[in-house]
Amino acid sequence: MKAAYIEKFGGPEVLQYGDLPDPVAGPGEVVVDVHAATVNAADWKFRGGEYGRHSNVTFPQIPGRDFSGVVSAVGDGADLKVGDAVFGVLGAGKEGTYCEKIAIPAALVTKKPDGLSHINAAALALTGLTAINSVEDTLKLQRGETILIQGGAGGVAGFAIQFAKYLGARVITTCSAANVDYVRSLGADQVIDYNAENFTRAVSGCDAVFDTVGGDVAKQSYAVLKPGGRAAFIASGAEAPKPDRSDVTGLRPPVPRSRKAMERIAELYVAGAVKPPEVKLYKLSQAADAHRLSQARHFRGKLVFQVR
């Protein structure tokens, strides 16, 4: 099979494109012919060797965590069949979707809704999984509450804006001036241009914050919370930044993988509660270019590999 892969950790230039062995379905697994896979920030952090768990990996390694495709082989005990269109996210700590075929436990994928393209299904997979786990399961956002979502034009944040509105919350978000209309189209009630205004002066008394940016933005996010407020962080490493005040809570969503979670995303799409993000397409052979753009962090929506 064709794949984008690395033989060592490093910058975007270490990404190669070529042939690797086809995977085989083990017990409870299916092989999926990948039609689309996406770029996530975790991919270039992995490529750069930033995760401690990868210190002893054997190369070559294929990046990537989410995908959409069609089942082409079924292992013993798997409850899917050849020809099923599915989408999903690899198990926690696993990479390997920048390729034409993957083997994955059937229990981690669900059937793709007929009206959802493979490209859009892939674009909703890890973004939706992360947003739902962060907003609903971790922050436990309630109807009538106010949430600040940092970095609203990104894939996860864009899903979170729509999902928070679906839950009945008031949504404030930050983005650049070029993306104001985009995040408003997703349902944001208030938009702050982070180049023109400091969000800590524009916002106060929030019930919750969902930060997808990291760095100083994450640390400053506690300032806009009301007493008893809570904040969730996905771009600050394995643990939430420590609050500089004692009356708020910092949380790191665990983002567990499951078929049930994928079914939730499918249900939200079918119900019209969320729509796919804006997408920029790449070929697998263009993985280095895709990583450069993703790592620069000045784009909106999702970067997607059209594999087939």
PDB file of C-alpha atoms in Angstrom:
ATOM      1  CA  MET A   1       0.000   0.000   0.000  1.00  0.00           C
ATOM      2  CA  LYS A   2       1.015   3.621  -0.443  1.00  0.00           C
ATOM      3  CA  ALA A   3       1.630   5.623   2.728  1.00  0.00           C
ATOM      4  CA  ALA A   4       3.138   8.812   4.092  1.00  0.00           C
ATOM      5  CA  TYR A   5       5.589   7.815   6.820  1.00  0.00           C
ATOM      6  CA  ILE A   6       8.709   8.717   8.759  1.00  0.00           C
ATOM      7  CA  GLU A   7      11.997   6.863   9.274  1.00  0.00           C
ATOM      8  CA  LYS A   8      13.087   9.254  12.037  1.00  0.00           C
ATOM      9  CA  PHE A   9      11.645  12.084  14.116  1.00  0.00           C
ATOM     10  CA  GLY A  10      12.118  15.628  12.883  1.00  0.00           C
ATOM     11  CA  GLY A  11      10.594  18.466  10.879  1.00  0.00           C
ATOM     12  CA  PRO A  12       8.126  18.173   7.987  1.00  0.00           C
ATOM     13  CA  GLU A  13      10.972  17.211   5.669  1.00  0.00           C
ATOM     14  CA  VAL A  14      11.281  13.764   7.309  1.00  0.00           C
ATOM     15  CA  LEU A  15       7.903  12.729   5.873  1.00  0.00           C
ATOM     16  CA  GLN A  16       8.297  10.280   2.997  1.00  0.00           C
ATOM     17  CA  TYR A  17       5.826   8.780   0.533  1.00  0.00           C
ATOM     18  CA  GLY A  18       6.098   5.240  -0.732  1.00  0.00           C
ATOM     19  CA  ASP A  19       5.123   1.583  -0.322  1.00  0.00           C
ATOM     20  CA  LEU A  20       4.668  -0.213   2.993  1.00  0.00           C
ATOM     21  CA  PRO A  21       3.234  -3.691   3.728  1.00  0.00           C
ATOM     22  CA  ASP A  22      -0.539  -4.113   3.757  1.00  0.00           C
ATOM     23  CA  PRO A  23      -2.060  -4.687   7.222  1.00  0.00           C
ATOM     24  CA  VAL A  24      -3.902  -7.890   8.176  1.00  0.00           C
ATOM     25  CA  ALA A  25      -7.077  -8.064  10.266  1.00  0.00           C
ATOM     26  CA  GLY A  26      -6.518  -9.779  13.604  1.00  0.00           C
ATOM     27  CA  PRO A  27      -9.268 -11.143  15.882  1.00  0.00           C
ATOM     28  CA  GLY A  28     -11.996  -8.521  16.340  1.00  0.00           C
ATOM     29  CA  GLU A  29     -10.390  -6.255  13.760  1.00  0.00           C
ATOM     30  CA  VAL A  30     -11.280  -5.032  10.303  1.00  0.00           C
ATOM     31  CA  VAL A  31      -9.081  -3.758   7.511  1.00  0.00           C
ATOM     32  CA  VAL A  32     -10.386  -0.490   6.112  1.00  0.00           C
ATOM     33  CA  ASP A  33      -9.523   0.846   2.662  1.00  0.00           C
ATOM     34  CA  VAL A  34      -8.934   4.461   3.622  1.00  0.00           C
ATOM     35  CA  HIS A  35     -10.694   7.065   1.483  1.00  0.00           C
ATOM     36  CA  ALA A  36      -9.826  10.089   3.625  1.00  0.00           C
ATOM     37  CA  ALA A  37      -7.662  10.900   6.640  1.00  0.00           C
ATOM     38  CA  THR A  38      -6.997  14.201   8.369  1.00  0.00           C
ATOM     39  CA  VAL A  39      -4.142  16.217   9.821  1.00  0.00           C
ATOM     40  CA  ASN A  40      -4.307  16.955  13.549  1.00  0.00           C
ATOM     41  CA  ALA A  41      -1.849  18.872  15.713  1.00  0.00           C
ATOM     42  CA  ALA A  42      -1.039  15.566  17.403  1.00  0.00           C
ATOM     43  CA  ASP A  43       0.379  14.338  14.087  1.00  0.00           C
ATOM     44  CA  TRP A  44       3.173  16.880  13.819  1.00  0.00           C
ATOM     45  CA  LYS A  45       3.895  16.614  17.542  1.00  0.00           C
ATOM     46  CA  PHE A  46       4.310  12.870  16.968  1.00  0.00           C
ATOM     47  CA  ARG A  47       6.436  13.479  13.874  1.00  0.00           C
ATOM     48  CA  GLY A  48       8.657  15.749  15.951  1.00  0.00           C
ATOM     49  CA  GLY A  49       9.138  13.133  18.663  1.00  0.00           C
ATOM     50  CA  GLU A  50       7.362  15.181  21.320  1.00  0.00           C
ATOM     51  CA  TYR A  51       5.543  12.272  22.961  1.00  0.00           C
ATOM     52  CA  GLY A  52       7.504  10.367  25.578  1.00  0.00           C
ATOM     53  CA  ARG A  53       5.732   7.106  24.804  1.00  0.00           C
ATOM     54  CA  HIS A  54       7.314   7.090  21.349  1.00  0.00           C
ATOM     55  CA  SER A  55      10.904   7.098  22.598  1.00  0.00           C
ATOM     56  CA  ASN A  56      11.278   3.399  21.815  1.00  0.00           C
ATOM     57  CA  VAL A  57       9.284   3.106  18.603  1.00  0.00           C
ATOM     58  CA  THR A  58      10.521   1.126  15.636  1.00  0.00           C
ATOM     59  CA  PHE A  59      10.492   2.798  12.240  1.00  0.00           C
ATOM     60  CA  PRO A  60       8.918   3.290   9.795  1.00  0.00           C
ATOM     61  CA  GLN A  61       6.001   5.021  11.526  1.00  0.00           C
ATOM     62  CA  ILE A  62       2.822   6.302   9.881  1.00  0.00           C
ATOM     63  CA  PRO A  63       1.212   9.411  11.426  1.00  0.00           C
ATOM     64  CA  GLY A  64      -2.507  10.083  11.627  1.00  0.00           C
ATOM     65  CA  ARG A  65      -5.367   9.298  13.980  1.00  0.00           C
ATOM     66  CA  ASP A  66      -8.709   9.559  12.167  1.00  0.00           C
ATOM     67  CA  PHE A  67     -10.122   8.341   8.874  1.00  0.00           C
ATOM     68  CA  SER A  68     -13.103   7.288   6.807  1.00  0.00           C
ATOM     69  CA  GLY A  69     -13.218   4.365   4.402  1.00  0.00           C
ATOM     70  CA  VAL A  70     -14.685   1.012   3.409  1.00  0.00           C
ATOM     71  CA  VAL A  71     -14.160  -2.338   5.134  1.00  0.00           C
ATOM     72  CA  SER A  72     -12.180  -4.672   2.862  1.00  0.00           C
ATOM     73  CA  ALA A  73     -11.401  -7.549   5.245  1.00  0.00           C
ATOM     74  CA  VAL A  74     -12.880  -8.845   8.494  1.00  0.00           C
ATOM     75  CA  GLY A  75     -11.118 -10.695  11.304  1.00  0.00           C
ATOM     76  CA  ASP A  76     -12.660 -13.389  13.509  1.00  0.00           C
ATOM     77  CA  GLY A  77     -15.319 -11.978  15.810  1.00  0.00           C
ATOM     78  CA  ALA A  78     -15.615  -8.572  14.164  1.00  0.00           C
ATOM     79  CA  ASP A  79     -19.226  -7.418  13.807  1.00  0.00           C
ATOM     80  CA  LEU A  80     -18.848  -5.560  10.503  1.00  0.00           C
ATOM     81  CA  LYS A  81     -18.837  -6.865   6.948  1.00  0.00           C
ATOM     82  CA  VAL A  82     -16.863  -6.251   3.787  1.00  0.00           C
ATOM     83  CA  GLY A  83     -18.295  -3.230   1.992  1.00  0.00           C
ATOM     84  CA  ASP A  84     -19.412  -1.333   5.094  1.00  0.00           C
ATOM     85  CA  ALA A  85     -18.558   2.375   4.900  1.00  0.00           C
ATOM     86  CA  VAL A  86     -17.146   3.379   8.285  1.00  0.00           C
ATOM     87  CA  PHE A  87     -15.308   6.160  10.052  1.00  0.00           C
ATOM     88  CA  GLY A  88     -13.441   6.380  13.311  1.00  0.00           C
ATOM     89  CA  VAL A  89     -10.381   7.235  15.376  1.00  0.00           C
ATOM     90  CA  LEU A  90      -7.485   4.931  16.190  1.00  0.00           C
ATOM     91  CA  GLY A  91      -7.078   3.766  19.789  1.00  0.00           C
ATOM     92  CA  ALA A  92      -5.444   6.047  22.345  1.00  0.00           C
ATOM     93  CA  GLY A  93      -1.702   6.335  21.758  1.00  0.00           C
ATOM     94  CA  LYS A  94      -1.964   4.872  18.253  1.00  0.00           C
ATOM     95  CA  GLU A  95      -0.987   6.494  14.956  1.00  0.00           C
ATOM     96  CA  GLY A  96      -1.250   5.217  11.409  1.00  0.00           C
ATOM     97  CA  THR A  97      -3.942   6.635   9.100  1.00  0.00           C
ATOM     98  CA  TYR A  98      -1.813   8.369   6.427  1.00  0.00           C
ATOM     99  CA  CYS A  99      -2.068   5.300   4.212  1.00  0.00           C
ATOM    100  CA  GLU A 100      -4.300   3.298   1.884  1.00  0.00           C
ATOM    101  CA  LYS A 101      -5.224   0.564   4.404  1.00  0.00           C
ATOM    102  CA  ILE A 102      -5.468   0.281   8.183  1.00  0.00           C
ATOM    103  CA  ALA A 103      -6.318  -2.507  10.622  1.00  0.00           C
ATOM    104  CA  ILE A 104      -8.429  -1.372  13.574  1.00  0.00           C
ATOM    105  CA  PRO A 105     -10.662  -3.000  16.211  1.00  0.00           C
ATOM    106  CA  ALA A 106     -14.208  -3.033  14.837  1.00  0.00           C
ATOM    107  CA  ALA A 107     -15.431  -1.760  18.215  1.00  0.00           C
ATOM    108  CA  LEU A 108     -13.776   1.623  17.578  1.00  0.00           C
ATOM    109  CA  VAL A 109     -15.546   2.463  14.312  1.00  0.00           C
ATOM    110  CA  THR A 110     -19.125   3.038  13.276  1.00  0.00           C
ATOM    111  CA  LYS A 111     -20.989   3.072  10.001  1.00  0.00           C
ATOM    112  CA  LYS A 112     -20.813   6.326   8.080  1.00  0.00           C
ATOM    113  CA  PRO A 113     -24.142   8.087   7.445  1.00  0.00           C
ATOM    114  CA  ASP A 114     -25.075   7.792   3.757  1.00  0.00           C
ATOM    115  CA  GLY A 115     -25.323  11.544   3.254  1.00  0.00           C
ATOM    116  CA  LEU A 116     -21.883  12.220   4.709  1.00  0.00           C
ATOM    117  CA  SER A 117     -18.894  12.052   2.352  1.00  0.00           C
ATOM    118  CA  HIS A 118     -15.737  10.218   3.361  1.00  0.00           C
ATOM    119  CA  ILE A 119     -13.873  13.535   3.374  1.00  0.00           C
ATOM    120  CA  ASN A 120     -16.360  15.154   5.734  1.00  0.00           C
ATOM    121  CA  ALA A 121     -16.661  12.041   7.905  1.00  0.00           C
ATOM    122  CA  ALA A 122     -12.900  12.039   8.448  1.00  0.00           C
ATOM    123  CA  ALA A 123     -13.012  15.776   9.150  1.00  0.00           C
ATOM    124  CA  LEU A 124     -15.598  15.227  11.889  1.00  0.00           C
ATOM    125  CA  ALA A 125     -14.052  12.153  13.530  1.00  0.00           C
ATOM    126  CA  LEU A 126     -11.339  13.246  15.977  1.00  0.00           C
ATOM    127  CA  THR A 127     -12.584  16.833  16.047  1.00  0.00           C
ATOM    128  CA  GLY A 128     -16.044  15.678  17.062  1.00  0.00           C
ATOM    129  CA  LEU A 129     -14.748  13.104  19.512  1.00  0.00           C
ATOM    130  CA  THR A 130     -12.562  15.714  21.227  1.00  0.00           C
ATOM    131  CA  ALA A 131     -15.189  18.458  21.248  1.00  0.00           C
ATOM    132  CA  ILE A 132     -17.959  16.271  22.653  1.00  0.00           C
ATOM    133  CA  ASN A 133     -15.740  14.770  25.343  1.00  0.00           C
ATOM    134  CA  SER A 134     -14.477  18.226  26.302  1.00  0.00           C
ATOM    135  CA  VAL A 135     -17.734  20.181  26.257  1.00  0.00           C
ATOM    136  CA  GLU A 136     -20.294  17.601  27.378  1.00  0.00           C
ATOM    137  CA  ASP A 137     -18.403  14.936  29.323  1.00  0.00           C
ATOM    138  CA  THR A 138     -15.637  17.017  30.931  1.00  0.00           C
ATOM    139  CA  LEU A 139     -17.020  20.561  31.276  1.00  0.00           C
ATOM    140  CA  LYS A 140     -20.592  19.247  31.610  1.00  0.00           C
ATOM    141  CA  LEU A 141     -21.881  22.374  29.885  1.00  0.00           C
ATOM    142  CA  GLN A 142     -25.516  23.120  30.669  1.00  0.00           C
ATOM    143  CA  ARG A 143     -28.283  24.973  28.855  1.00  0.00           C
ATOM    144  CA  GLY A 144     -28.151  28.686  29.606  1.00  0.00           C
ATOM    145  CA  GLU A 145     -24.463  28.735  30.547  1.00  0.00           C
ATOM    146  CA  THR A 146     -21.834  30.877  28.811  1.00  0.00           C
ATOM    147  CA  ILE A 147     -18.703  29.301  27.352  1.00  0.00           C
ATOM    148  CA  LEU A 148     -15.611  30.894  25.815  1.00  0.00           C
ATOM    149  CA  ILE A 149     -14.102  28.696  23.096  1.00  0.00           C
ATOM    150  CA  GLN A 150     -10.544  29.708  22.230  1.00  0.00           C
ATOM    151  CA  GLY A 151      -9.432  29.468  18.589  1.00  0.00           C
ATOM    152  CA  GLY A 152     -12.886  29.138  17.063  1.00  0.00           C
ATOM    153  CA  ALA A 153     -11.815  28.680  13.436  1.00  0.00           C
ATOM    154  CA  GLY A 154     -10.033  25.380  14.103  1.00  0.00           C
ATOM    155  CA  GLY A 155     -11.573  21.984  13.517  1.00  0.00           C
ATOM    156  CA  VAL A 156     -12.187  20.985  17.155  1.00  0.00           C
ATOM    157  CA  ALA A 157     -13.269  24.462  18.212  1.00  0.00           C
ATOM    158  CA  GLY A 158     -15.565  24.808  15.203  1.00  0.00           C
ATOM    159  CA  PHE A 159     -17.346  21.594  16.142  1.00  0.00           C
ATOM    160  CA  ALA A 160     -17.447  22.745  19.781  1.00  0.00           C
ATOM    161  CA  ILE A 161     -19.134  26.027  18.838  1.00  0.00           C
ATOM    162  CA  GLN A 162     -21.925  24.187  17.055  1.00  0.00           C
ATOM    163  CA  PHE A 163     -22.244  21.565  19.779  1.00  0.00           C
ATOM    164  CA  ALA A 164     -22.370  24.120  22.591  1.00  0.00           C
ATOM    165  CA  LYS A 165     -25.138  25.991  20.764  1.00  0.00           C
ATOM    166  CA  TYR A 166     -26.989  22.691  20.308  1.00  0.00           C
ATOM    167  CA  LEU A 167     -26.764  22.168  24.070  1.00  0.00           C
ATOM    168  CA  GLY A 168     -28.334  25.601  24.610  1.00  0.00           C
ATOM    169  CA  ALA A 169     -25.295  27.581  25.758  1.00  0.00           C
ATOM    170  CA  ARG A 170     -24.224  31.124  24.886  1.00  0.00           C
ATOM    171  CA  VAL A 171     -20.975  30.886  22.920  1.00  0.00           C
ATOM    172  CA  ILE A 172     -18.142  33.395  22.795  1.00  0.00           C
ATOM    173  CA  THR A 173     -15.109  32.626  20.658  1.00  0.00           C
ATOM    174  CA  THR A 174     -11.781  34.101  19.580  1.00  0.00           C
ATOM    175  CA  CYS A 175     -10.294  34.173  16.082  1.00  0.00           C
ATOM    176  CA  SER A 176      -8.533  36.455  13.607  1.00  0.00           C
ATOM    177  CA  ALA A 177     -10.474  39.087  11.667  1.00  0.00           C
ATOM    178  CA  ALA A 178     -10.406  36.906   8.542  1.00  0.00           C
ATOM    179  CA  ASN A 179     -12.405  34.209  10.309  1.00  0.00           C
ATOM    180  CA  VAL A 180     -15.068  36.286  12.063  1.00  0.00           C
ATOM    181  CA  ASP A 181     -17.781  35.554   9.498  1.00  0.00           C
ATOM    182  CA  TYR A 182     -16.853  31.861   9.477  1.00  0.00           C
ATOM    183  CA  VAL A 183     -17.228  31.365  13.226  1.00  0.00           C
ATOM    184  CA  ARG A 184     -20.446  33.391  13.223  1.00  0.00           C
ATOM    185  CA  SER A 185     -21.770  30.996  10.578  1.00  0.00           C
ATOM    186  CA  LEU A 186     -21.083  28.174  13.039  1.00  0.00           C
ATOM    187  CA  GLY A 187     -23.290  29.856  15.621  1.00  0.00           C
ATOM    188  CA  ALA A 188     -20.976  31.989  17.785  1.00  0.00           C
ATOM    189  CA  ASP A 189     -22.907  34.679  19.666  1.00  0.00           C
ATOM    190  CA  GLN A 190     -19.898  36.903  20.326  1.00  0.00           C
ATOM    191  CA  VAL A 191     -16.601  36.956  18.440  1.00  0.00           C
ATOM    192  CA  ILE A 192     -13.358  38.526  19.648  1.00  0.00           C
ATOM    193  CA  ASP A 193     -10.629  39.365  17.130  1.00  0.00           C
ATOM    194  CA  TYR A 194      -7.577  38.368  19.156  1.00  0.00           C
ATOM    195  CA  ASN A 195      -5.348  40.715  17.132  1.00  0.00           C
ATOM    196  CA  ALA A 196      -7.482  43.735  18.002  1.00  0.00           C
ATOM    197  CA  GLU A 197      -8.694  43.003  21.516  1.00  0.00           C
ATOM    198  CA  ASN A 198      -7.456  41.136  24.596  1.00  0.00           C
ATOM    199  CA  PHE A 199     -10.089  38.561  25.483  1.00  0.00           C
ATOM    200  CA  THR A 200      -9.444  38.998  29.212  1.00  0.00           C
ATOM    201  CA  ARG A 201     -10.713  42.581  28.928  1.00  0.00           C
ATOM    202  CA  ALA A 202     -13.588  41.758  26.601  1.00  0.00           C
ATOM    203  CA  VAL A 203     -15.054  38.833  28.531  1.00  0.00           C
ATOM    204  CA  SER A 204     -15.827  38.029  32.165  1.00  0.00           C
ATOM    205  CA  GLY A 205     -18.143  35.860  34.225  1.00  0.00           C
ATOM    206  CA  CYS A 206     -18.014  32.789  31.986  1.00  0.00           C
ATOM    207  CA  ASP A 207     -19.223  29.466  33.324  1.00  0.00           C
ATOM    208  CA  ALA A 208     -16.727  27.532  31.221  1.00  0.00           C
ATOM    209  CA  VAL A 209     -13.751  27.874  28.886  1.00  0.00           C
ATOM    210  CA  PHE A 210     -12.639  25.386  26.253  1.00  0.00           C
ATOM    211  CA  ASP A 211      -9.092  26.140  25.122  1.00  0.00           C
ATOM    212  CA  THR A 212      -7.701  24.685  21.896  1.00  0.00           C
ATOM    213  CA  VAL A 213      -4.781  27.120  21.558  1.00  0.00           C
ATOM    214  CA  GLY A 214      -2.407  26.519  24.461  1.00  0.00           C
ATOM    215  CA  GLY A 215       0.477  28.676  25.671  1.00  0.00           C
ATOM    216  CA  ASP A 216      -0.277  32.036  27.245  1.00  0.00           C
ATOM    217  CA  VAL A 217      -3.844  31.950  25.925  1.00  0.00           C
ATOM    218  CA  ALA A 218      -4.498  28.853  28.019  1.00  0.00           C
ATOM    219  CA  LYS A 219      -2.963  30.315  31.178  1.00  0.00           C
ATOM    220  CA  GLN A 220      -4.906  33.563  30.834  1.00  0.00           C
ATOM    221  CA  SER A 221      -8.201  31.764  30.246  1.00  0.00           C
ATOM    222  CA  TYR A 222      -8.835  31.316  33.968  1.00  0.00           C
ATOM    223  CA  ALA A 223      -9.229  35.105  34.261  1.00  0.00           C
ATOM    224  CA  VAL A 224     -12.586  35.151  32.448  1.00  0.00           C
ATOM    225  CA  LEU A 225     -14.239  32.511  34.638  1.00  0.00           C
ATOM    226  CA  LYS A 226     -16.743  33.329  37.346  1.00  0.00           C
ATOM    227  CA  PRO A 227     -16.160  31.777  40.791  1.00  0.00           C
ATOM    228  CA  GLY A 228     -16.824  28.059  40.502  1.00  0.00           C
ATOM    229  CA  GLY A 229     -16.116  28.081  36.767  1.00  0.00           C
ATOM    230  CA  ARG A 230     -14.206  25.363  34.979  1.00  0.00           C
ATOM    231  CA  ALA A 231     -11.872  25.253  32.011  1.00  0.00           C
ATOM    232  CA  ALA A 232     -10.826  22.380  29.734  1.00  0.00           C
ATOM    233  CA  PHE A 233      -7.521  22.340  27.846  1.00  0.00           C
ATOM    234  CA  ILE A 234      -6.433  20.153  24.910  1.00  0.00           C
ATOM    235  CA  ALA A 235      -3.326  22.036  23.707  1.00  0.00           C
ATOM    236  CA  SER A 236      -1.339  22.222  26.942  1.00  0.00           C
ATOM    237  CA  GLY A 237       0.049  18.720  27.235  1.00  0.00           C
ATOM    238  CA  ALA A 238      -1.144  15.845  29.382  1.00  0.00           C
ATOM    239  CA  GLU A 239      -2.288  18.059  32.261  1.00  0.00           C
ATOM    240  CA  ALA A 240      -4.263  21.299  32.478  1.00  0.00           C
ATOM    241  CA  PRO A 241      -2.316  24.460  33.368  1.00  0.00           C
ATOM    242  CA  LYS A 242      -2.498  25.142  37.084  1.00  0.00           C
ATOM    243  CA  PRO A 243      -5.021  27.906  37.914  1.00  0.00           C
ATOM    244  CA  ASP A 244      -3.680  31.104  39.450  1.00  0.00           C
ATOM    245  CA  ARG A 245      -6.840  31.313  41.589  1.00  0.00           C
ATOM    246  CA  SER A 246      -8.414  28.812  43.958  1.00  0.00           C
ATOM    247  CA  ASP A 247     -12.083  29.243  43.002  1.00  0.00           C
ATOM    248  CA  VAL A 248     -11.920  27.656  39.520  1.00  0.00           C
ATOM    249  CA  THR A 249     -11.066  24.232  38.125  1.00  0.00           C
ATOM    250  CA  GLY A 250      -8.714  23.196  35.305  1.00  0.00           C
ATOM    251  CA  LEU A 251      -9.441  19.960  33.463  1.00  0.00           C
ATOM    252  CA  ARG A 252      -7.736  17.832  30.791  1.00  0.00           C
ATOM    253  CA  PRO A 253     -10.304  15.875  28.736  1.00  0.00           C
ATOM    254  CA  PRO A 254      -9.334  12.179  28.397  1.00  0.00           C
ATOM    255  CA  VAL A 255     -10.898  11.772  24.906  1.00  0.00           C
ATOM    256  CA  PRO A 256     -11.598   8.019  25.095  1.00  0.00           C
ATOM    257  CA  ARG A 257     -12.213   6.141  21.833  1.00  0.00           C
ATOM    258  CA  SER A 258     -15.357   4.075  21.310  1.00  0.00           C
ATOM    259  CA  ARG A 259     -18.004   3.187  18.751  1.00  0.00           C
ATOM    260  CA  LYS A 260     -20.576   4.907  20.955  1.00  0.00           C
ATOM    261  CA  ALA A 261     -18.683   8.182  20.614  1.00  0.00           C
ATOM    262  CA  MET A 262     -18.554   7.838  16.832  1.00  0.00           C
ATOM    263  CA  GLU A 263     -22.288   7.080  16.796  1.00  0.00           C
ATOM    264  CA  ARG A 264     -22.885  10.301  18.744  1.00  0.00           C
ATOM    265  CA  ILE A 265     -21.082  12.277  16.050  1.00  0.00           C
ATOM    266  CA  ALA A 266     -23.110  10.562  13.330  1.00  0.00           C
ATOM    267  CA  GLU A 267     -26.356  11.301  15.183  1.00  0.00           C
ATOM    268  CA  LEU A 268     -25.478  14.981  15.559  1.00  0.00           C
ATOM    269  CA  TYR A 269     -24.695  15.246  11.858  1.00  0.00           C
ATOM    270  CA  VAL A 270     -27.900  13.471  10.780  1.00  0.00           C
ATOM    271  CA  ALA A 271     -29.926  15.687  13.138  1.00  0.00           C
ATOM    272  CA  GLY A 272     -28.425  18.808  11.563  1.00  0.00           C
ATOM    273  CA  ALA A 273     -26.874  19.891  14.851  1.00  0.00           C
ATOM    274  CA  VAL A 274     -23.384  20.087  13.343  1.00  0.00           C
ATOM    275  CA  LYS A 275     -22.027  20.539   9.860  1.00  0.00           C
ATOM    276  CA  PRO A 276     -18.588  19.555   8.575  1.00  0.00           C
ATOM    277  CA  PRO A 277     -15.836  22.177   8.809  1.00  0.00           C
ATOM    278  CA  GLU A 278     -14.289  24.006   5.909  1.00  0.00           C
ATOM    279  CA  VAL A 279     -11.814  21.583   4.287  1.00  0.00           C
ATOM    280  CA  LYS A 280      -8.525  21.961   2.424  1.00  0.00           C
ATOM    281  CA  LEU A 281      -7.578  18.840   0.471  1.00  0.00           C
ATOM    282  CA  TYR A 282      -4.149  17.263   0.039  1.00  0.00           C
ATOM    283  CA  LYS A 283      -2.720  14.092  -1.488  1.00  0.00           C
ATOM    284  CA  LEU A 284      -0.766  11.724   0.758  1.00  0.00           C
ATOM    285  CA  SER A 285       2.333  12.651  -1.216  1.00  0.00           C
ATOM    286  CA  GLN A 286       1.848  16.240  -0.001  1.00  0.00           C
ATOM    287  CA  ALA A 287       1.996  15.340   3.690  1.00  0.00           C
ATOM    288  CA  ALA A 288       4.982  17.593   4.381  1.00  0.00           C
ATOM    289  CA  ASP A 289       3.151  20.622   2.965  1.00  0.00           C
ATOM    290  CA  ALA A 290       0.062  19.780   4.996  1.00  0.00           C
ATOM    291  CA  HIS A 291       2.138  19.555   8.163  1.00  0.00           C
ATOM    292  CA  ARG A 292       3.804  22.899   7.494  1.00  0.00           C
ATOM    293  CA  LEU A 293       0.423  24.608   7.207  1.00  0.00           C
ATOM    294  CA  SER A 294      -1.002  22.808  10.240  1.00  0.00           C
ATOM    295  CA  GLN A 295       2.010  23.648  12.379  1.00  0.00           C
ATOM    296  CA  ALA A 296       1.790  27.327  11.390  1.00  0.00           C
ATOM    297  CA  ARG A 297      -1.746  27.224  12.891  1.00  0.00           C
ATOM    298  CA  HIS A 298      -3.108  29.947  10.631  1.00  0.00           C
ATOM    299  CA  PHE A 299      -5.853  28.129   8.754  1.00  0.00           C
ATOM    300  CA  ARG A 300      -9.451  27.305   9.419  1.00  0.00           C
ATOM    301  CA  GLY A 301     -11.378  24.085   9.428  1.00  0.00           C
ATOM    302  CA  LYS A 302      -9.553  20.863   8.610  1.00  0.00           C
ATOM    303  CA  LEU A 303      -6.724  19.668   6.376  1.00  0.00           C
ATOM    304  CA  VAL A 304      -7.773  16.368   4.787  1.00  0.00           C
ATOM    305  CA  PHE A 305      -5.925  13.777   2.721  1.00  0.00           C
ATOM    306  CA  GLN A 306      -8.052  12.473  -0.147  1.00  0.00           C
ATOM    307  CA  VAL A 307      -6.589   8.975  -0.373  1.00  0.00           C
ATOM    308  CA  ARG A 308      -8.992   7.433  -2.911  1.00  0.00           C
TER     309      ARG A 308
END
